[in-house]
N, CA and C of each residue as an Amber inpcrd file, in Angstrom:
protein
   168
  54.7680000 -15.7270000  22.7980000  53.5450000 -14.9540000  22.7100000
  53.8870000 -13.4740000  22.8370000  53.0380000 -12.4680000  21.9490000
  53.4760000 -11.0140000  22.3760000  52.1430000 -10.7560000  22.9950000
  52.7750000  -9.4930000  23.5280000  51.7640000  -8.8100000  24.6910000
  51.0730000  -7.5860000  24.1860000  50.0900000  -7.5460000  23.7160000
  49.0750000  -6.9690000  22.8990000  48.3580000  -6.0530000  23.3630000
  48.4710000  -5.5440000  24.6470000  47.9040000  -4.9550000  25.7160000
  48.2120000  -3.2070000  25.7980000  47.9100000  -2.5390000  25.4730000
  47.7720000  -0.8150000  25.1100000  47.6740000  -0.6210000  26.5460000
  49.1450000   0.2020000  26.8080000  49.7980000   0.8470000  28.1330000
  47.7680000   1.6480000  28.6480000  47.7390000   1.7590000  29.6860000
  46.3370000   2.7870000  30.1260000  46.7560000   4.0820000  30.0930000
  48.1890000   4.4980000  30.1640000  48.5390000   5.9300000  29.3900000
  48.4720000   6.4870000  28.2640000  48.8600000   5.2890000  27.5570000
  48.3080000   5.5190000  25.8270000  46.8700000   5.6660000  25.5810000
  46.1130000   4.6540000  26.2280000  44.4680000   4.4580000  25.8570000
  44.2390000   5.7080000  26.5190000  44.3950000   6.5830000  27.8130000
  43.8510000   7.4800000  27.9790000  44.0580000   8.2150000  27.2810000
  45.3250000   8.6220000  26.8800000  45.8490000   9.9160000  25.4460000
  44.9840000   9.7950000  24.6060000  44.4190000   8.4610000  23.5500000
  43.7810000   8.5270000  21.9750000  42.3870000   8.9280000  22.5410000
  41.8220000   8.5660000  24.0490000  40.3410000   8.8940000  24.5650000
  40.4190000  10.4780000  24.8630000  41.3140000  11.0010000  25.2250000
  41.5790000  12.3900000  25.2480000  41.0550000  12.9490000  23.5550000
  42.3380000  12.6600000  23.1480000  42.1510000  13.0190000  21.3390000
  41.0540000  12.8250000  20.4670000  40.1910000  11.9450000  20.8320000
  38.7290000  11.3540000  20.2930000  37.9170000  12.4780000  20.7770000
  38.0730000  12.3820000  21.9570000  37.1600000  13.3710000  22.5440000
  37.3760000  14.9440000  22.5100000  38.7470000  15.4550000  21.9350000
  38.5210000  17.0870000  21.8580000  38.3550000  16.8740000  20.1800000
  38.5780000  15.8280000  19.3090000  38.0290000  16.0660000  17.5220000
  36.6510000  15.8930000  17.7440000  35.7730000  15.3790000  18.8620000
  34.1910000  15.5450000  18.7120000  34.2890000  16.2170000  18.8970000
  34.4310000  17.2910000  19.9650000  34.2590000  18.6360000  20.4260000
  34.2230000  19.8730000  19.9110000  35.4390000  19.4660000  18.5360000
  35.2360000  20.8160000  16.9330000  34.7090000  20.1330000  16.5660000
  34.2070000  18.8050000  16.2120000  33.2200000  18.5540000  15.1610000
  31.9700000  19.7610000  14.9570000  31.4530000  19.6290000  15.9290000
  30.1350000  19.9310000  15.8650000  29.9840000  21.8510000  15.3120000
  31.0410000  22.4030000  15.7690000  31.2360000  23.8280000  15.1850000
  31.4720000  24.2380000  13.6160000  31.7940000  23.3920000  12.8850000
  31.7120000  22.7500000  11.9340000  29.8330000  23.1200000  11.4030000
  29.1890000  23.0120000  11.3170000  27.3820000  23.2760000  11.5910000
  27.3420000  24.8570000  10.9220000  27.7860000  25.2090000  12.1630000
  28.1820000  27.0540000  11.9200000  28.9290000  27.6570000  11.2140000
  30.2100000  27.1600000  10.8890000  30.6840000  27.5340000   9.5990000
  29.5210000  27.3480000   8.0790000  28.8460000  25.8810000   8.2350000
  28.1950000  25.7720000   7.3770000  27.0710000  26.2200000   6.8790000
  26.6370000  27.2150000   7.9610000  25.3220000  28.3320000   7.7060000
  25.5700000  29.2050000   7.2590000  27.1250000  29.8110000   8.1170000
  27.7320000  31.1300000   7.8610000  27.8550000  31.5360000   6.5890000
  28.1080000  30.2830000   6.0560000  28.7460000  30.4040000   4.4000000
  27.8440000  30.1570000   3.0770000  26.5310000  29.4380000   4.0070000
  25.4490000  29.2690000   3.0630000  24.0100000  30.6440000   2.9290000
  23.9460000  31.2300000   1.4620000  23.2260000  32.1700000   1.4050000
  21.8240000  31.5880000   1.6890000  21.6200000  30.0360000   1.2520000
  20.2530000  29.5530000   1.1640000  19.4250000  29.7530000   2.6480000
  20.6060000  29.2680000   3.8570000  20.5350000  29.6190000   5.3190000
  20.3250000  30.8100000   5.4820000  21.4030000  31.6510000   5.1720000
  20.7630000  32.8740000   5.2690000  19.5000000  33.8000000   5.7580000
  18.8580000  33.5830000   4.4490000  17.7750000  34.0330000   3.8990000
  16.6410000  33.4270000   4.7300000  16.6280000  31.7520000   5.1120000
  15.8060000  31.2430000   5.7790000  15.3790000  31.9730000   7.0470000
  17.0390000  32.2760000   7.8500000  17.0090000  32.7060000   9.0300000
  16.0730000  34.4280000   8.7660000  16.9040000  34.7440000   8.0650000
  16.4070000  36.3980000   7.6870000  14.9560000  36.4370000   7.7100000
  14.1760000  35.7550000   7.0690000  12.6320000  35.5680000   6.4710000
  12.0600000  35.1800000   7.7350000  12.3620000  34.2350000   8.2380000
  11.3510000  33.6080000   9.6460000  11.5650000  34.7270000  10.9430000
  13.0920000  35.3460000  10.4560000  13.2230000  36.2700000  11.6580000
  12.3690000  37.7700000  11.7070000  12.0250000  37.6180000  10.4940000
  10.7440000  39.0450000   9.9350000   9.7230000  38.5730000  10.0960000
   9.2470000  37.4240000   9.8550000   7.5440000  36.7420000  10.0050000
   7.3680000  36.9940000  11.4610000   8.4300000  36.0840000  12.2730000
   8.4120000  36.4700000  13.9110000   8.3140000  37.7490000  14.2490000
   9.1690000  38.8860000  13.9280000   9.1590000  40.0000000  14.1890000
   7.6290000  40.6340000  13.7970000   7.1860000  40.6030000  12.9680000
   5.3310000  41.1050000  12.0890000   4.5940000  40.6110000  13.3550000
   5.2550000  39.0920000  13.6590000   3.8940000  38.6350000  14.4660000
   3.7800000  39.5710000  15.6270000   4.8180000  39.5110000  16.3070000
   5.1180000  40.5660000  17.5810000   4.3970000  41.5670000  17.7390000
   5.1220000  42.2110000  16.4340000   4.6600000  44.0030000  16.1410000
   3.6460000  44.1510000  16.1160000   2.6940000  43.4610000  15.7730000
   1.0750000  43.4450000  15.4120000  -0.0920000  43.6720000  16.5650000
């Protein structure tokens, strides 16, 4: 029979590694606004409607 059993040094290492590739996942988001004009513009426009409302 072999022994199939993942050392708890190893399993902690790949739970390490899982867990700092979620951790850039999510920054990933922000590049994707940064680079999108359509975002942009959204942000730009609602950030002037807000601003009118204020000013008023």
């Amino acid at each position: 029979m072999t022994n199939n059993v993942v050392p708890a040094s190893s399993a902690g290492a790949v739970g390490i590694a899982v867990a700092a590739i979620q951790l850039t996942d999510p920054s990933t988001w922000w590049r994707d606004i940064d680079e999108s004009p359509t975002w942009q513009n959204r942000i730009f426009y609602t950030l002037a409607v807000l601003y009118g409302v204020v000013s008023a």
